[in-house]
mmCIF file of C-alpha atoms and ligand atoms in Angstrom:
data_model
loop_
_atom_site.group_PDB
_atom_site.id
_atom_site.type_symbol
_atom_site.label_atom_id
_atom_site.label_comp_id
_atom_site.label_asym_id
_atom_site.label_seq_id
_atom_site.Cartn_x
_atom_site.Cartn_y
_atom_site.Cartn_z
ATOM 1 C CA MET A 1 11.875 23.433 -5.065
ATOM 2 C CA PRO A 2 9.137 22.466 -2.600
ATOM 3 C CA PRO A 3 8.138 18.784 -2.713
ATOM 4 C CA THR A 4 5.234 18.025 -5.042
ATOM 5 C CA ALA A 5 4.375 14.588 -3.693
ATOM 6 C CA ARG A 6 1.537 14.546 -1.151
ATOM 7 C CA LEU A 7 1.033 11.731 1.323
ATOM 8 C CA LEU A 8 -1.758 11.048 3.793
ATOM 9 C CA LEU A 9 -0.778 9.503 7.126
ATOM 10 C CA CYS A 10 -2.557 8.802 10.404
ATOM 11 C CA PRO A 11 -0.678 8.987 13.719
ATOM 12 C CA PRO A 12 -0.620 5.594 15.493
ATOM 13 C CA THR A 13 -2.141 6.984 18.706
ATOM 14 C CA TYR A 14 -4.591 4.071 19.022
ATOM 15 C CA PHE A 15 -2.570 1.516 17.045
ATOM 16 C CA GLU A 16 -2.577 -1.998 18.496
ATOM 17 C CA VAL A 17 -3.024 -5.594 17.427
ATOM 18 C CA GLY A 18 -6.497 -5.994 18.872
ATOM 19 C CA TYR A 19 -7.919 -8.626 16.518
ATOM 20 C CA VAL A 20 -6.650 -11.076 13.922
ATOM 21 C CA ILE A 21 -7.579 -10.499 10.257
ATOM 22 C CA ASN A 22 -4.309 -11.593 8.614
ATOM 23 C CA PRO A 23 -1.628 -14.198 9.405
ATOM 24 C CA TRP A 24 0.863 -11.584 10.712
ATOM 25 C CA MET A 25 -1.554 -10.584 13.478
ATOM 26 C CA ALA A 26 -1.944 -14.177 14.703
ATOM 27 C CA GLY A 27 0.295 -14.607 17.730
ATOM 28 C CA ASN A 28 0.717 -10.849 18.068
ATOM 29 C CA LEU A 29 -2.543 -9.993 19.838
ATOM 30 C CA GLY A 30 -1.753 -7.250 22.339
ATOM 31 C CA GLN A 31 1.943 -7.381 21.449
ATOM 32 C CA ALA A 32 2.429 -4.018 19.696
ATOM 33 C CA ARG A 33 4.355 -1.581 21.877
ATOM 34 C CA PRO A 34 2.721 1.870 21.564
ATOM 35 C CA SER A 35 5.762 4.038 22.300
ATOM 36 C CA ARG A 36 8.005 2.064 19.959
ATOM 37 C CA ALA A 37 5.349 2.168 17.219
ATOM 38 C CA ARG A 38 5.095 5.928 17.645
ATOM 39 C CA ALA A 39 8.892 6.331 17.475
ATOM 40 C CA GLN A 40 9.071 4.221 14.294
ATOM 41 C CA TRP A 41 6.228 6.199 12.722
ATOM 42 C CA ASP A 42 7.893 9.514 13.685
ATOM 43 C CA ALA A 43 11.166 8.336 12.117
ATOM 44 C CA LEU A 44 9.332 7.417 8.921
ATOM 45 C CA CYS A 45 7.739 10.881 8.797
ATOM 46 C CA GLU A 46 11.136 12.492 9.344
ATOM 47 C CA LEU A 47 12.539 10.567 6.375
ATOM 48 C CA LEU A 48 9.624 11.520 4.145
ATOM 49 C CA ALA A 49 9.239 15.171 5.129
ATOM 50 C CA PRO A 50 12.019 16.615 2.897
ATOM 51 C CA HIS A 51 10.561 14.885 -0.168
ATOM 52 C CA ALA A 52 6.796 15.036 0.252
ATOM 53 C CA SER A 53 4.194 17.168 1.892
ATOM 54 C CA LEU A 54 2.695 15.134 4.716
ATOM 55 C CA GLU A 55 -0.965 15.448 5.581
ATOM 56 C CA THR A 56 -2.659 13.707 8.468
ATOM 57 C CA ILE A 57 -6.097 12.474 9.423
ATOM 58 C CA GLU A 58 -7.189 12.433 13.051
ATOM 59 C CA PRO A 59 -6.811 8.934 14.583
ATOM 60 C CA VAL A 60 -9.886 7.407 16.212
ATOM 61 C CA ALA A 61 -9.984 5.291 19.376
ATOM 62 C CA GLY A 62 -11.247 1.789 18.602
ATOM 63 C CA LEU A 63 -9.942 1.867 14.998
ATOM 64 C CA PRO A 64 -6.425 0.482 15.573
ATOM 65 C CA ASP A 65 -5.643 -0.156 11.886
ATOM 66 C CA MET A 66 -6.426 3.412 10.789
ATOM 67 C CA PRO A 67 -2.684 4.301 10.494
ATOM 68 C CA PHE A 68 -2.684 2.030 7.412
ATOM 69 C CA THR A 69 -4.020 4.862 5.258
ATOM 70 C CA ALA A 70 -3.193 2.973 2.029
ATOM 71 C CA ASN A 71 -6.480 1.202 2.695
ATOM 72 C CA ALA A 72 -8.581 4.384 2.856
ATOM 73 C CA GLY A 73 -9.450 4.095 -0.826
ATOM 74 C CA LEU A 74 -8.023 4.877 -4.241
ATOM 75 C CA VAL A 75 -7.117 8.381 -5.399
ATOM 76 C CA HIS A 76 -7.033 9.269 -9.089
ATOM 77 C CA ARG A 77 -6.664 12.981 -9.934
ATOM 78 C CA ASP A 78 -9.545 14.654 -8.052
ATOM 79 C CA ARG A 79 -11.481 11.427 -7.580
ATOM 80 C CA PHE A 80 -11.571 9.249 -4.489
ATOM 81 C CA VAL A 81 -13.008 5.732 -4.584
ATOM 82 C CA PRO A 82 -13.562 4.764 -0.935
ATOM 83 C CA SER A 83 -12.699 1.300 0.369
ATOM 84 C CA ARG A 84 -15.298 -1.263 1.425
ATOM 85 C CA PHE A 85 -13.483 -3.403 3.905
ATOM 86 C CA ARG A 86 -13.797 -7.185 3.805
ATOM 87 C CA HIS A 87 -13.672 -7.407 7.610
ATOM 88 C CA ALA A 88 -16.140 -5.762 9.988
ATOM 89 C CA GLU A 89 -13.222 -4.783 12.255
ATOM 90 C CA ARG A 90 -12.110 -2.109 9.779
ATOM 91 C CA ARG A 91 -15.471 -0.900 8.456
ATOM 92 C CA GLY A 92 -15.655 1.925 11.008
ATOM 93 C CA GLU A 93 -12.780 3.588 9.124
ATOM 94 C CA GLU A 94 -14.811 4.031 5.943
ATOM 95 C CA ALA A 95 -16.915 7.021 7.058
ATOM 96 C CA ARG A 96 -13.851 8.729 8.591
ATOM 97 C CA PHE A 97 -11.853 8.580 5.391
ATOM 98 C CA ILE A 98 -14.831 9.580 3.201
ATOM 99 C CA ALA A 99 -15.407 12.653 5.390
ATOM 100 C CA TRP A 100 -11.728 13.641 5.159
ATOM 101 C CA PHE A 101 -11.607 13.347 1.370
ATOM 102 C CA ALA A 102 -14.924 15.164 0.923
ATOM 103 C CA ALA A 103 -13.662 18.002 3.155
ATOM 104 C CA GLN A 104 -10.514 18.263 1.003
ATOM 105 C CA GLY A 105 -12.657 18.764 -2.103
ATOM 106 C CA PHE A 106 -12.254 15.301 -3.653
ATOM 107 C CA ASP A 107 -15.049 13.940 -5.840
ATOM 108 C CA VAL A 108 -16.055 10.857 -3.827
ATOM 109 C CA ARG A 109 -17.161 8.004 -6.128
ATOM 110 C CA PRO A 110 -18.395 4.933 -4.257
ATOM 111 C CA LEU A 111 -18.344 1.486 -5.824
ATOM 112 C CA PRO A 112 -21.599 -0.360 -6.494
ATOM 113 C CA ASP A 113 -22.995 -1.999 -3.347
ATOM 114 C CA GLY A 114 -21.706 -5.329 -2.203
ATOM 115 C CA LEU A 115 -18.166 -5.194 -3.617
ATOM 116 C CA ALA A 116 -15.232 -5.492 -1.256
ATOM 117 C CA PHE A 117 -12.298 -3.228 -2.166
ATOM 118 C CA GLU A 118 -9.346 -2.194 0.007
ATOM 119 C CA GLY A 119 -8.101 0.851 -1.871
ATOM 120 C CA ALA A 120 -4.448 1.493 -2.630
ATOM 121 C CA GLY A 121 -3.600 -1.653 -0.671
ATOM 122 C CA ASP A 122 -4.848 -3.605 -3.674
ATOM 123 C CA ALA A 123 -4.676 -1.058 -6.509
ATOM 124 C CA LEU A 124 -1.318 0.356 -7.618
ATOM 125 C CA PHE A 125 -0.724 2.662 -10.566
ATOM 126 C CA ASP A 126 2.104 1.799 -12.893
ATOM 127 C CA ARG A 127 4.721 4.562 -12.765
ATOM 128 C CA ALA A 128 5.423 4.485 -16.524
ATOM 129 C CA CYS A 129 2.052 4.105 -18.238
ATOM 130 C CA ASP A 130 -1.671 4.442 -17.709
ATOM 131 C CA ARG A 131 -2.345 1.142 -15.978
ATOM 132 C CA LEU A 132 -3.669 0.037 -12.615
ATOM 133 C CA TRP A 133 -2.305 -3.214 -11.154
ATOM 134 C CA PHE A 134 -5.225 -4.704 -9.262
ATOM 135 C CA GLY A 135 -4.900 -7.372 -6.563
ATOM 136 C CA HIS A 136 -7.752 -9.648 -5.510
ATOM 137 C CA GLY A 137 -8.254 -12.997 -3.852
ATOM 138 C CA HIS A 138 -8.015 -12.135 -0.168
ATOM 139 C CA ARG A 139 -9.557 -8.738 0.583
ATOM 140 C CA THR A 140 -10.738 -7.222 -2.697
ATOM 141 C CA ASP A 141 -13.384 -8.905 -4.881
ATOM 142 C CA PRO A 142 -12.292 -9.691 -8.455
ATOM 143 C CA ALA A 143 -15.399 -7.898 -9.775
ATOM 144 C CA ALA A 144 -14.165 -4.656 -8.198
ATOM 145 C CA ALA A 145 -11.495 -4.406 -10.940
ATOM 146 C CA GLU A 146 -14.026 -3.619 -13.630
ATOM 147 C CA ALA A 147 -16.031 -1.356 -11.349
ATOM 148 C CA VAL A 148 -12.912 0.685 -10.483
ATOM 149 C CA GLN A 149 -11.937 0.850 -14.157
ATOM 150 C CA ALA A 150 -15.397 2.251 -14.958
ATOM 151 C CA LEU A 151 -15.077 4.874 -12.202
ATOM 152 C CA ILE A 152 -11.623 6.207 -13.055
ATOM 153 C CA GLY A 153 -11.172 5.285 -16.717
ATOM 154 C CA VAL A 154 -7.805 3.542 -16.328
ATOM 155 C CA GLU A 155 -7.142 -0.004 -17.594
ATOM 156 C CA THR A 156 -6.943 -2.428 -14.673
ATOM 157 C CA VAL A 157 -4.826 -5.587 -14.717
ATOM 158 C CA PRO A 158 -6.358 -8.081 -12.241
ATOM 159 C CA LEU A 159 -3.783 -10.172 -10.360
ATOM 160 C CA ARG A 160 -4.805 -13.096 -8.163
ATOM 161 C CA LEU A 161 -3.045 -13.298 -4.813
ATOM 162 C CA VAL A 162 -2.630 -16.834 -3.496
ATOM 163 C CA ASP A 163 -0.474 -16.657 -0.349
ATOM 164 C CA PRO A 164 -2.420 -15.491 2.753
ATOM 165 C CA ARG A 165 0.679 -13.697 4.106
ATOM 166 C CA TYR A 166 0.585 -11.417 1.048
ATOM 167 C CA TYR A 167 -3.082 -10.539 1.336
ATOM 168 C CA HIS A 168 -2.830 -7.058 -0.186
ATOM 169 C CA LEU A 169 -1.137 -6.324 -3.510
ATOM 170 C CA ASP A 170 1.133 -3.735 -1.873
ATOM 171 C CA THR A 171 2.695 -6.453 0.295
ATOM 172 C CA CYS A 172 4.100 -8.228 -2.776
ATOM 173 C CA LEU A 173 4.313 -5.778 -5.694
ATOM 174 C CA CYS A 174 5.602 -2.249 -6.124
ATOM 175 C CA PRO A 175 5.681 -0.307 -9.412
ATOM 176 C CA LEU A 176 8.774 1.912 -9.668
ATOM 177 C CA ALA A 177 9.722 4.912 -11.810
ATOM 178 C CA GLY A 178 10.769 4.117 -15.347
ATOM 179 C CA GLY A 179 8.548 1.024 -15.610
ATOM 180 C CA TRP A 180 10.540 -1.087 -13.154
ATOM 181 C CA LEU A 181 8.541 -3.533 -11.088
ATOM 182 C CA LEU A 182 9.512 -4.940 -7.716
ATOM 183 C CA TYR A 183 7.539 -8.091 -6.868
ATOM 184 C CA TYR A 184 7.446 -11.449 -5.137
ATOM 185 C CA PRO A 185 6.366 -13.919 -7.840
ATOM 186 C CA ALA A 186 5.254 -16.711 -5.456
ATOM 187 C CA ALA A 187 2.457 -14.508 -4.093
ATOM 188 C CA PHE A 188 0.624 -14.722 -7.440
ATOM 189 C CA ASP A 189 -1.072 -17.527 -9.339
ATOM 190 C CA ALA A 190 0.488 -18.683 -12.626
ATOM 191 C CA GLY A 191 -1.934 -16.701 -14.800
ATOM 192 C CA SER A 192 -1.171 -13.507 -12.921
ATOM 193 C CA ARG A 193 2.584 -14.065 -13.145
ATOM 194 C CA ALA A 194 2.091 -14.470 -16.894
ATOM 195 C CA ALA A 195 0.029 -11.257 -17.005
ATOM 196 C CA ILE A 196 2.917 -9.415 -15.309
ATOM 197 C CA GLU A 197 5.525 -10.998 -17.585
ATOM 198 C CA ALA A 198 3.491 -10.091 -20.690
ATOM 199 C CA ARG A 199 3.506 -6.426 -19.705
ATOM 200 C CA VAL A 200 6.864 -5.840 -18.031
ATOM 201 C CA PRO A 201 10.002 -6.929 -19.889
ATOM 202 C CA ALA A 202 12.303 -9.319 -18.021
ATOM 203 C CA ASP A 203 15.046 -6.693 -17.668
ATOM 204 C CA ARG A 204 12.649 -4.366 -15.812
ATOM 205 C CA ARG A 205 11.377 -6.972 -13.348
ATOM 206 C CA LEU A 206 13.022 -7.155 -9.944
ATOM 207 C CA ALA A 207 11.884 -10.415 -8.343
ATOM 208 C CA VAL A 208 12.523 -10.410 -4.607
ATOM 209 C CA GLU A 209 13.507 -13.477 -2.606
ATOM 210 C CA GLU A 210 11.358 -14.894 0.153
ATOM 211 C CA ALA A 211 13.395 -13.354 2.986
ATOM 212 C CA ASP A 212 12.960 -9.880 1.495
ATOM 213 C CA ALA A 213 9.261 -10.464 0.859
ATOM 214 C CA GLN A 214 8.862 -11.476 4.506
ATOM 215 C CA ALA A 215 10.639 -8.314 5.600
ATOM 216 C CA PHE A 216 8.085 -6.308 3.594
ATOM 217 C CA ALA A 217 10.639 -5.155 1.010
ATOM 218 C CA CYS A 218 7.869 -4.885 -1.609
ATOM 219 C CA ASN A 219 5.879 -2.623 0.708
ATOM 220 C CA ALA A 220 7.895 0.374 -0.441
ATOM 221 C CA ILE A 221 7.171 4.073 -0.577
ATOM 222 C CA THR A 222 8.642 5.370 -3.800
ATOM 223 C CA LEU A 223 9.497 9.014 -4.200
ATOM 224 C CA GLY A 224 11.228 9.423 -7.522
ATOM 225 C CA ARG A 225 14.357 7.271 -7.332
ATOM 226 C CA ARG A 226 14.065 6.693 -3.579
ATOM 227 C CA VAL A 227 12.658 3.410 -2.310
ATOM 228 C CA ILE A 228 11.758 3.567 1.375
ATOM 229 C CA VAL A 229 11.249 0.225 3.123
ATOM 230 C CA ASN A 230 11.381 -1.546 6.451
ATOM 231 C CA ARG A 231 14.273 -3.752 5.328
ATOM 232 C CA ALA A 232 15.901 -5.046 2.154
ATOM 233 C CA GLY A 233 18.784 -7.494 1.843
ATOM 234 C CA ASP A 234 22.130 -6.594 0.258
ATOM 235 C CA ARG A 235 21.371 -8.376 -3.021
ATOM 236 C CA LEU A 236 18.106 -6.491 -3.420
ATOM 237 C CA CYS A 237 19.728 -3.142 -2.554
ATOM 238 C CA GLU A 238 22.401 -3.851 -5.187
ATOM 239 C CA ALA A 239 19.805 -4.761 -7.817
ATOM 240 C CA LEU A 240 17.891 -1.586 -7.014
ATOM 241 C CA ALA A 241 21.078 0.488 -7.181
ATOM 242 C CA ALA A 242 21.912 -1.009 -10.589
ATOM 243 C CA ALA A 243 18.445 0.062 -11.740
ATOM 244 C CA GLY A 244 19.140 3.589 -10.464
ATOM 245 C CA PHE A 245 17.280 3.491 -7.138
ATOM 246 C CA ALA A 246 18.485 4.366 -3.650
ATOM 247 C CA THR A 247 17.118 2.096 -0.924
ATOM 248 C CA ILE A 248 16.381 3.741 2.395
ATOM 249 C CA GLN A 249 15.650 1.404 5.311
ATOM 250 C CA THR A 250 13.771 2.343 8.446
ATOM 251 C CA PRO A 251 12.582 -0.244 11.000
ATOM 252 C CA LEU A 252 8.816 -0.677 11.139
ATOM 253 C CA ASP A 253 8.598 -4.019 12.950
ATOM 254 C CA GLU A 254 5.904 -2.809 15.355
ATOM 255 C CA PHE A 255 3.585 -2.340 12.374
ATOM 256 C CA ILE A 256 4.582 -5.654 10.807
ATOM 257 C CA LYS A 257 2.947 -7.279 13.856
ATOM 258 C CA ALA A 258 -0.320 -6.009 12.315
ATOM 259 C CA GLY A 259 0.701 -7.037 8.782
ATOM 260 C CA GLY A 260 1.715 -3.633 7.450
ATOM 261 C CA SER A 261 4.832 -1.592 6.815
ATOM 262 C CA ALA A 262 6.074 1.560 5.031
ATOM 263 C CA LYS A 263 3.764 1.748 2.022
ATOM 264 C CA CYS A 264 0.645 0.741 3.982
ATOM 265 C CA LEU A 265 1.243 3.655 6.359
ATOM 266 C CA THR A 266 0.896 6.186 3.532
ATOM 267 C CA LEU A 267 -1.550 7.073 0.801
ATOM 268 C CA ARG A 268 -0.411 9.085 -2.171
ATOM 269 C CA LEU A 269 -2.774 12.033 -2.718
ATOM 270 C CA ASP A 270 -1.334 13.128 -6.069
ATOM 271 C CA GLU A 271 -2.133 10.262 -8.423
ATOM 272 C CA PRO A 272 -0.899 9.667 -11.021
ATOM 273 C CA PRO A 273 2.299 11.241 -9.670
ATOM 274 C CA VAL A 274 4.785 13.354 -11.562
ATOM 275 C CA ASP A 275 7.801 12.049 -9.647
HETATM 276 N N1 LIG B 301 -4.004 -5.046 10.001
HETATM 277 C C1 LIG B 301 -4.283 -4.431 8.740
HETATM 278 C C2 LIG B 301 -5.221 -5.324 7.937
HETATM 279 O O1 LIG B 301 -5.103 -6.524 8.040
HETATM 280 C C3 LIG B 301 -3.016 -4.156 7.984
HETATM 281 C C4 LIG B 301 -3.230 -3.426 6.715
HETATM 282 C C5 LIG B 301 -1.974 -3.248 5.898
HETATM 283 N N2 LIG B 301 -2.220 -2.443 4.784
HETATM 284 C C6 LIG B 301 -1.792 -2.672 3.534
HETATM 285 N N3 LIG B 301 -2.042 -1.776 2.633
HETATM 286 N N4 LIG B 301 -1.158 -3.765 3.204
HETATM 287 O O2 LIG B 301 -6.078 -4.864 7.226
#
């Protein structure tokens, strides 16, 4: 059977750490190695290709973070809610992504003016029910949760992010098939941890340790029962295996210099997904 999952990626032709808008980028200005980044990105694509159809958007010189397509916006069925970046450095990407989605026939639904929203970086669909986990506190405005809910008609669960290293929800939380949830509890305030615990039973929650969180283990691409990440420790791999998931690791350290990893480099185009 041909793969049904569709992912949008952007080749890292112009990828670099050229400014600092998150703590990972500090100290890494000019440090990303282009050929190594390209090799890591190619290896990721090779891993994904048998399981998903890969689509690409043309990279643009001067927009070094464009390979992080998770931040293009939020896809729901045929709708696309474009991002409004918090930082001026990334705002040039907005028109590029809108044009791509419009050309593909998506119904582009912008948010009301003045709301910051960073797309699937901060908005993740549950894999087991009609629910959108919604991160705010660093990049996305809390008021965007209601606005997104009104645009796509899916209940949003706002979660407040409190650790600047985990500035997007997809750096510290990943919904998995069957209602499992991979997350790093310390990235959330107490109320948000309680909101998660009220909705996901304890035996479905996989809390990752700090070392895994720092290695971007929550920034996972999930394709059915496959969990594709930069790195995950043995204990986490065992916990995932016990829950029925295969962990696939592929080094993405060049992109971590910019504060992103596997999941950030992709945007699911078939949402909500069937597998
Ligand atoms: N340098 C980028 C930024 O700070 C990294 C984005 C990572 N994307 C993500 N979905 N977490 O915006």
